Every structure is written in C-alpha cells, then in structure tokens.
Coordinates of C-alpha atoms and ligand atoms in Angstrom, one line a residue:
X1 CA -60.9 -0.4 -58.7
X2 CA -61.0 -4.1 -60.0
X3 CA -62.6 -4.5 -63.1
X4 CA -66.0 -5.6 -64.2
X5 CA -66.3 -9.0 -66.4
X6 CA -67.8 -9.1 -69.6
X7 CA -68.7 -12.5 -70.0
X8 CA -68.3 -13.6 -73.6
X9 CA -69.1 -16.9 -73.4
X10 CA -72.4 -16.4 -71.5
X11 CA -72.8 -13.7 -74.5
X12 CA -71.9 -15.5 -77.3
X13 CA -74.1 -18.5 -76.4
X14 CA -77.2 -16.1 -76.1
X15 CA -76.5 -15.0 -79.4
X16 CA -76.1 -18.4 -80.6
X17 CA -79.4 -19.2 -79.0
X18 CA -81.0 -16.0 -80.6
X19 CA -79.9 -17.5 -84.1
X20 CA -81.3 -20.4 -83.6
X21 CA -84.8 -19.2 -82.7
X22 CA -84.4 -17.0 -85.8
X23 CA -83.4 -20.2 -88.0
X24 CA -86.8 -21.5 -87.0
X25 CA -88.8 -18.8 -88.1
X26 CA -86.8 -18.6 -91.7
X27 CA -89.6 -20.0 -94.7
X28 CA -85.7 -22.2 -95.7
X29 CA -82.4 -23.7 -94.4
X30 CA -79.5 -21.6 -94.7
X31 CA -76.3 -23.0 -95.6
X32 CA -72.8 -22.1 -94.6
X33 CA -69.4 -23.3 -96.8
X34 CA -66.0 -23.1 -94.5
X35 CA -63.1 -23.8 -96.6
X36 CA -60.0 -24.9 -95.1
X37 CA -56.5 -25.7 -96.5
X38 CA -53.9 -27.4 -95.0
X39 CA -53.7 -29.4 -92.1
X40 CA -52.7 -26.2 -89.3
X41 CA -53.9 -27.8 -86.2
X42 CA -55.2 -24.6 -84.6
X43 CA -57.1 -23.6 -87.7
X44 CA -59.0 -27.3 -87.7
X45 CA -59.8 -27.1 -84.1
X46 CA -61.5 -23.1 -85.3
X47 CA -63.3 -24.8 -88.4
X48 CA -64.4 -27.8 -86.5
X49 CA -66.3 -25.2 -84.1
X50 CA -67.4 -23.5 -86.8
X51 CA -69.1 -26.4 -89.0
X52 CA -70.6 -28.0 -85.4
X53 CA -71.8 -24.5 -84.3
X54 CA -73.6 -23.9 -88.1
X55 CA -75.5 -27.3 -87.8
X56 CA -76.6 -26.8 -84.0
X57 CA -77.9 -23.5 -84.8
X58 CA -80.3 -25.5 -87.6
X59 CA -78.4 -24.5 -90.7
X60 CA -76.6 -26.5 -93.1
X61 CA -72.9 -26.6 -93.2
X62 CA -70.6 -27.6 -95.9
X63 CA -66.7 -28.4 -95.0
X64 CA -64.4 -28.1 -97.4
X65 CA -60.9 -29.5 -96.6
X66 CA -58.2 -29.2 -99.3
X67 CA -55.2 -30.5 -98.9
X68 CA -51.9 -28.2 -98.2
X69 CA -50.8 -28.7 -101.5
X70 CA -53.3 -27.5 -103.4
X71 CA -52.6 -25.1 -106.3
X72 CA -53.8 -21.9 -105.6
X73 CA -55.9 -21.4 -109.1
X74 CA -57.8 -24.8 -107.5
X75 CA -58.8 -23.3 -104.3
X76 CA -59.9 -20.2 -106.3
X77 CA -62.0 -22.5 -108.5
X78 CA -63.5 -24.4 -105.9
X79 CA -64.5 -20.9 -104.2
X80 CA -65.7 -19.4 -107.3
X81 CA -67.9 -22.7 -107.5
X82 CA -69.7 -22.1 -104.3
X83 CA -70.2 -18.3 -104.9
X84 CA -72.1 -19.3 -107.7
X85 CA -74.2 -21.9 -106.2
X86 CA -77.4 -21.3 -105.1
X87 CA -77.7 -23.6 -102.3
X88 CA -75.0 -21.9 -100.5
X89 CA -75.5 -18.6 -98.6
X90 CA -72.6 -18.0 -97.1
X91 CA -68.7 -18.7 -97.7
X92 CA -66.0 -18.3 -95.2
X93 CA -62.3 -19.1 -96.0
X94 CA -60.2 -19.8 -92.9
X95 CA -57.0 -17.9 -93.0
X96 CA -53.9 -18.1 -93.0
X97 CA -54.0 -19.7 -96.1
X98 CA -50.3 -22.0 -96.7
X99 CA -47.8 -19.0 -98.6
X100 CA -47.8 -20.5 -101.7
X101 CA -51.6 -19.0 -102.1
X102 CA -52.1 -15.1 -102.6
X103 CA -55.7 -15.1 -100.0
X104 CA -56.5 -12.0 -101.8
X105 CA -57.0 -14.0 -104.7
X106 CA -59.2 -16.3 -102.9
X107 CA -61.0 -13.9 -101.3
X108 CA -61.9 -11.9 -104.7
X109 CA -63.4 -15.2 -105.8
X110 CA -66.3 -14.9 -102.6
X111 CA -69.3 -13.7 -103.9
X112 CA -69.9 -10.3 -101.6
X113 CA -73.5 -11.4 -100.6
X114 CA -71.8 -14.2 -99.2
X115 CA -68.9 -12.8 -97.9
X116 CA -69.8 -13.7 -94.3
X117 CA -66.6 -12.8 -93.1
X118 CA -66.7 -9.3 -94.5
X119 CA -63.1 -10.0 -96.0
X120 CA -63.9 -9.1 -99.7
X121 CA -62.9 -5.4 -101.3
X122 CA -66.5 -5.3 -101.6
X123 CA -67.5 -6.2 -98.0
X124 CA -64.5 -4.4 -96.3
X125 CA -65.4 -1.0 -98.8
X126 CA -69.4 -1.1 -97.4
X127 CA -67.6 -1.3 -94.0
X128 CA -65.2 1.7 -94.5
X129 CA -68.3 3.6 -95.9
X130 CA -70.8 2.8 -93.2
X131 CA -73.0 1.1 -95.8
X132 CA -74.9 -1.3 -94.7
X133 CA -73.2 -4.9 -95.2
X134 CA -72.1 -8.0 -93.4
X135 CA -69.4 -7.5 -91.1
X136 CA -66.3 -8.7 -89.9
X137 CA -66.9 -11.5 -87.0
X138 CA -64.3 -10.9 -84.0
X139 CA -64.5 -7.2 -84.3
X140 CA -68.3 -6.8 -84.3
X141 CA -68.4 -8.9 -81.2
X142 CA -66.3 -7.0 -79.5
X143 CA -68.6 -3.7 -80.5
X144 CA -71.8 -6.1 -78.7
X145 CA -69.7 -7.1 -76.3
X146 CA -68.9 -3.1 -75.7
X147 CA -72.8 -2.7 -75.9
X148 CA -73.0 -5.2 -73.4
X149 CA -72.1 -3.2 -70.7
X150 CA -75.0 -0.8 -71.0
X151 CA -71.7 2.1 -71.3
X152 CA -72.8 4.6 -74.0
X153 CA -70.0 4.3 -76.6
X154 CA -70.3 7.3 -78.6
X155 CA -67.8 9.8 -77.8
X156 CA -65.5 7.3 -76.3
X157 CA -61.7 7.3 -77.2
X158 CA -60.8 3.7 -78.4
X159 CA -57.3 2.8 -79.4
X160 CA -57.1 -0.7 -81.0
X161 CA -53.8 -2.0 -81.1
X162 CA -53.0 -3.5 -84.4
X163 CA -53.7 -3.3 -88.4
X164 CA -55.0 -6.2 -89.2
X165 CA -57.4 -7.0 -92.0
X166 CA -58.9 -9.7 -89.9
X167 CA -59.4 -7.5 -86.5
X168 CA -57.6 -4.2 -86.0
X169 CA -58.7 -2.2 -89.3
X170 CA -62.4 -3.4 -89.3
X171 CA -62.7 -3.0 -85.4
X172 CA -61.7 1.0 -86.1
X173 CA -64.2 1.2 -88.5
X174 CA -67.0 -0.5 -86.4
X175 CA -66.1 1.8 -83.3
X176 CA -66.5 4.4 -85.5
X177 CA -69.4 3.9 -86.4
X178 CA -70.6 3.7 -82.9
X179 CA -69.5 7.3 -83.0
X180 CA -66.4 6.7 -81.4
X181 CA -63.4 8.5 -81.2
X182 CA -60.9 6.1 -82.9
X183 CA -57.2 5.5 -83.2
X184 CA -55.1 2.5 -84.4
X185 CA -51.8 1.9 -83.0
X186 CA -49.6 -0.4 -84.6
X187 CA -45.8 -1.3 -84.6
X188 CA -44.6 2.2 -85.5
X189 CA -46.6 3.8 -83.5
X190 CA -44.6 6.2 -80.8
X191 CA -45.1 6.1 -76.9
X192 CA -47.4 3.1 -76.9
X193 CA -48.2 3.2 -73.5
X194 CA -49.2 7.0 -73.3
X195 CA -51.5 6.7 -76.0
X196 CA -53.0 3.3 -74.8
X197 CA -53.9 5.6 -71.3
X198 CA -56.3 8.0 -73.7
X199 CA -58.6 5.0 -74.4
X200 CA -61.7 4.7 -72.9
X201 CA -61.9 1.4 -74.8
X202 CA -58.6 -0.7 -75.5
X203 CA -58.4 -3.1 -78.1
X204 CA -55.8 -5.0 -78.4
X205 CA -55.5 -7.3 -81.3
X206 CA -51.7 -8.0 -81.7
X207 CA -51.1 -11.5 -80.6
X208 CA -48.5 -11.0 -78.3
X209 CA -49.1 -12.6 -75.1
X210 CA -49.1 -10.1 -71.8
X211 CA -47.7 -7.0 -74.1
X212 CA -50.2 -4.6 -72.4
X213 CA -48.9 -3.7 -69.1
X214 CA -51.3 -3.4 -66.3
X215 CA -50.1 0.5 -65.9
X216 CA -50.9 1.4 -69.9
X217 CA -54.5 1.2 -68.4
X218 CA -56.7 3.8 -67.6
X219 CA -58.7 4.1 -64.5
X220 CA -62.3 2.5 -65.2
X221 CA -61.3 1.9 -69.1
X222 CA -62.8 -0.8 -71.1
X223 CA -60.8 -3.5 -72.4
X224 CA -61.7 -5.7 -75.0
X225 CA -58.6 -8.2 -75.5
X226 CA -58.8 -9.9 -78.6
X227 CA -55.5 -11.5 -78.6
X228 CA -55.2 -15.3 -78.2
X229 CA -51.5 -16.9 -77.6
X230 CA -50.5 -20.1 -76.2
X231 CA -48.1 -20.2 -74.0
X232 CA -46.3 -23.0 -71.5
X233 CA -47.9 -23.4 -68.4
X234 CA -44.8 -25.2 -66.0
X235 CA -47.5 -24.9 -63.1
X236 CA -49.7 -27.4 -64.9
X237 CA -47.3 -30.0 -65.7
X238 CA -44.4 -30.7 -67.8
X239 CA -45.1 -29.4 -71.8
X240 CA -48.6 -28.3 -70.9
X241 CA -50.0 -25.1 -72.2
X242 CA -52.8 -22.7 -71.2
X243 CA -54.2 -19.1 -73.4
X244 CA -53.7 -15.7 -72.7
X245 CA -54.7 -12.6 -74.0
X246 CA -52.8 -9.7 -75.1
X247 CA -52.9 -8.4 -71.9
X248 CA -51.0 -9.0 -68.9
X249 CA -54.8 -9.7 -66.6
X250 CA -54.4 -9.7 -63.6
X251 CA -52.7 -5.8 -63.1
X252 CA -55.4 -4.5 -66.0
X253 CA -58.1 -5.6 -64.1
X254 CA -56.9 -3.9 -60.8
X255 CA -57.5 -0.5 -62.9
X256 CA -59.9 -1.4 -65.6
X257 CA -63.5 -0.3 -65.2
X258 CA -64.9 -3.5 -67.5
X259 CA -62.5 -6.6 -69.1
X260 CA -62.7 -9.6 -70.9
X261 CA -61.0 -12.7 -70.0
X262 CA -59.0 -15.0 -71.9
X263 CA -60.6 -17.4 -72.7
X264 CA -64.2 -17.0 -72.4
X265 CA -64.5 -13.1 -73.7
X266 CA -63.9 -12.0 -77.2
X267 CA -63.0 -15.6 -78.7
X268 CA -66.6 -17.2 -78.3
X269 CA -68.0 -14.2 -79.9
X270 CA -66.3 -14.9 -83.4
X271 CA -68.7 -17.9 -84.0
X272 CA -71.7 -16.1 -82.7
X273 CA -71.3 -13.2 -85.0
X274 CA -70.7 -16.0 -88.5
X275 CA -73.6 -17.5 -87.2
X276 CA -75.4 -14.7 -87.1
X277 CA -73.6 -12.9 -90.5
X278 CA -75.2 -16.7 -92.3
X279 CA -78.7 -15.8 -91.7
X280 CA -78.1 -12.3 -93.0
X281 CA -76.6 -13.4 -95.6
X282 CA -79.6 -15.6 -96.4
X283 CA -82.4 -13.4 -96.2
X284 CA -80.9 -10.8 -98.0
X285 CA -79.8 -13.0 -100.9
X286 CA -83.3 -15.0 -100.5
X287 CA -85.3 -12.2 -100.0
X288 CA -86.8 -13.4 -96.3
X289 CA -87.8 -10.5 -93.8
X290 CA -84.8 -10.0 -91.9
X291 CA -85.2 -11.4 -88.0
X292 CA -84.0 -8.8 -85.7
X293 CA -80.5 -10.0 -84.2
Ligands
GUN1 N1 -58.5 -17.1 -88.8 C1 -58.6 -16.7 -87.5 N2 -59.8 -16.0 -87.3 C2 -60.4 -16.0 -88.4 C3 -61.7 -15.5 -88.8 O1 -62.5 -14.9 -88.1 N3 -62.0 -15.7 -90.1 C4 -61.2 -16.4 -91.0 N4 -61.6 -16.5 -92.2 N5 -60.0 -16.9 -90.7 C5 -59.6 -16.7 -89.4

C-alpha cells in the first residue's frame, strides 16, 4: 500500500480562509497578544508567522518582544497586564521560555478566557474534563486533520508518542474525546515498536528526527507526525539543512493507509487552529454569536 496524503497546508489555509470570512461577520475586531522572550531564532521565525497570520485574517495583533534578560516577575507583570485588558482577547506566550523563568508562572498569569493556547491549569483541566474550552493548537489540528480524511475516528486505537504539555498530553485527551481508544507512549515505555503497530492513528510528537521506523507501522494506519527537526542536508550543499518529521517517510508511507508530510502537514495547522482559538476567544468573552468553525 502507499499511503494517502493529508495535505495540511491546503488544510490549514482553508481554515485560515474560514477565519477570515468569520472575522468579517464579527459586530468588532479581535485582538491577539504573542509574547516572546529572548532572541531563539526558531521561536521568532514561529511568532513572526503568527503576528502576520493574525493581521491577514483581519484581527489585530499585538507583539510583544522582551529581551532574554528579563526578570521573570516582569514577564509575569506584563502578562498579567494584558489578561486584564479589555482590548485584548487573546494571549499566547511562545515557549520555551529562557530557564531562568518558571513558564508555569507565566502561564498562571493568562487570563483562562484568553488562554488561546489552552496552556493554563484552567484551560488544560476543561480539556481533561471534556468541558467545553479553547484548546490546545497543534493537537486539535491534528484531530481536523484526522477528520479530514472522512475515516470515522471513534473506536480507533491511537498511540501518541510523547508527554508533552504542548502536544502529546492534550492530543490524548482530544482523541479521546473523539471516542478514541487512547494510549501515550513515552520514554519509559516498553516494546515501542509493538505497541506503535496497535495504532490505528500514530502520533508522534517526540522531536526526534526519523525515530519511527517504517516497520513500527501498521498496514493502512494513520499517521499524524507532529515532530519537526532540522537536520543537515549534504545533498543540498555544504551546511545546508532541510525538516523532517518524527518519522522516517518514505518506508511509513509504503504501509501507511493516510500520512502527513514534513513540512506541509501538521505544522501549518498550529496557526490555523490560534487563529481560529482568537475568534473564540472573542465572542465568548464579547458575547458575539459564535461563527461556526
Ligand atoms: N512553541 C512551539 N509551539 C508552540 C505553541 O503552539 N505554542 C506556544 N506557546 N509555544 C510553542
């Protein structure tokens, strides 16, 4: 068999589009914050994206840049401050934030409502209690990009592949809320491999580059590869660089029934789903009839 491609960028931009028309109809403007500190140049390329997406959808974005050094009581002011102002819907802190600063602490200072990210006790709780709530961004497009497919999903094994708070905990909870059969594997996690042949849906979020063999694949499974490593690419010249998932690609997609690529699958649907999370986040803090999304 060789696999299916779920386009994520073709996805992604529909969604964006979607949000868009939705801005239109809104009776306001809504208005994104992204705070980043420090100068990680992976991290500015991600916010940049995020502050140009916000605006081309129609909504207002704020960028907050801080510099590295920054104490951490200072970035836990400046969040508190936009939690409490009313101009500003929603609040996303790019992580990691430099080890000097305790990101729990930041995070406690986003106002839940606002928590577009779905990072906050509060918005990672409604999550793990299948109340309703804004919800984390990578994992809930990998659930539409899942839905994409037309596949029914309940009753599906899915194994995600790591514990993150960012990816691999929230995905579990979103697939399971899709009624799916879920298990998360991590790095103590015994016969990796055998397990990762159960799933009907394989998630991995590790960031390792190529550590799912093409053989720890089912036969027509769905994979959803969230990982996103550069690596050096000899073959394009000398110190040049391409991405690559978790996943070693070319063997998974001999067996896999449906896969992403990297790039161009799960990545593009990160914006999407903030995008999308903002005008939530606005109409339920503004009180506007929710557009359908
Ligand atoms: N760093 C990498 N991905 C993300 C994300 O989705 N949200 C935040 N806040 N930081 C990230």
């Amino acid at each position: 068999m060789s696999a299916r491609i779920i386009d994520g960028k073709a996805i992604a931009a529909d969604l964006r589009a979607r949000v868009g028309e939705a801005v239109k109809t809104l009776p306001g403007q809504p208005a994104l914050a992204v705070v980043i500190v420090g100068d990680d140049p992976a991290s500015q390329v991600y916010v940049r994206s995020k502050v140009k997406e916000t605006a081309a959808a129609g909504m207002r974005s704020l960028h907050v840049e801080l510099p590295v050094d920054t104490p951490e009581a200072d970035v836990v002011a400046r969040v508190k401050a936009l939690s409490d102002d009313p101009a500003i819907d929603g609040i996303l802190v790019q992580l990691p934030l430099p080890a000097h600063i305790d990101a729990q602490r930041v995070l406690d200072a986003i106002d839940p409502d606002k928590d577009v990210d779905g990072l906050t006790d509060a918005g990672a709780g409604r999550l793990a209690l299948g109340r309703p709530g804004l919800r984390p961004c990578t994992p809930y497009g990998c659930v539409i990009l899942a839905k994409s497919t037309g596949e029914k999903l309940a009753g599906k094994n899915v194994v995600v592949l790591g514990r993150s708070i960012l990816v691999g905990r929230p995905a579990a909870m979103l697939f399971l809320l899709e009624d799916c059969t879920v298990t998360i594997a991590h790095s103590k996690t015994r016969d990796l491999a055998g397990l990762c042949r159960t799933a009907d849906i394989l998630v991995p979020a590790i960031g390792r580059p190529h550590f799912v063999q093409g053989d720890w694949v089912r036969e027509g499974a769905m994979v959803l590869d969230v990982g996103i490593n550069r690596v050096p690419a000899p073959e394009k010249g000398e110190g040049k660089t391409r991405l690559v998932g978790d996943v070693d690609y070319e063997p998974a997609a001999e067996r896999a029934g449906w896969i992403t690529p990297v790039p161009g699958g799960v990545g593009p649907m990160t914006i999407a789903c903030l995008l999308r999370n903002t005008v939530l986040a606005a109409c339920v803090r503004r009180g506007w009839k929710t557009p359908a999304l």
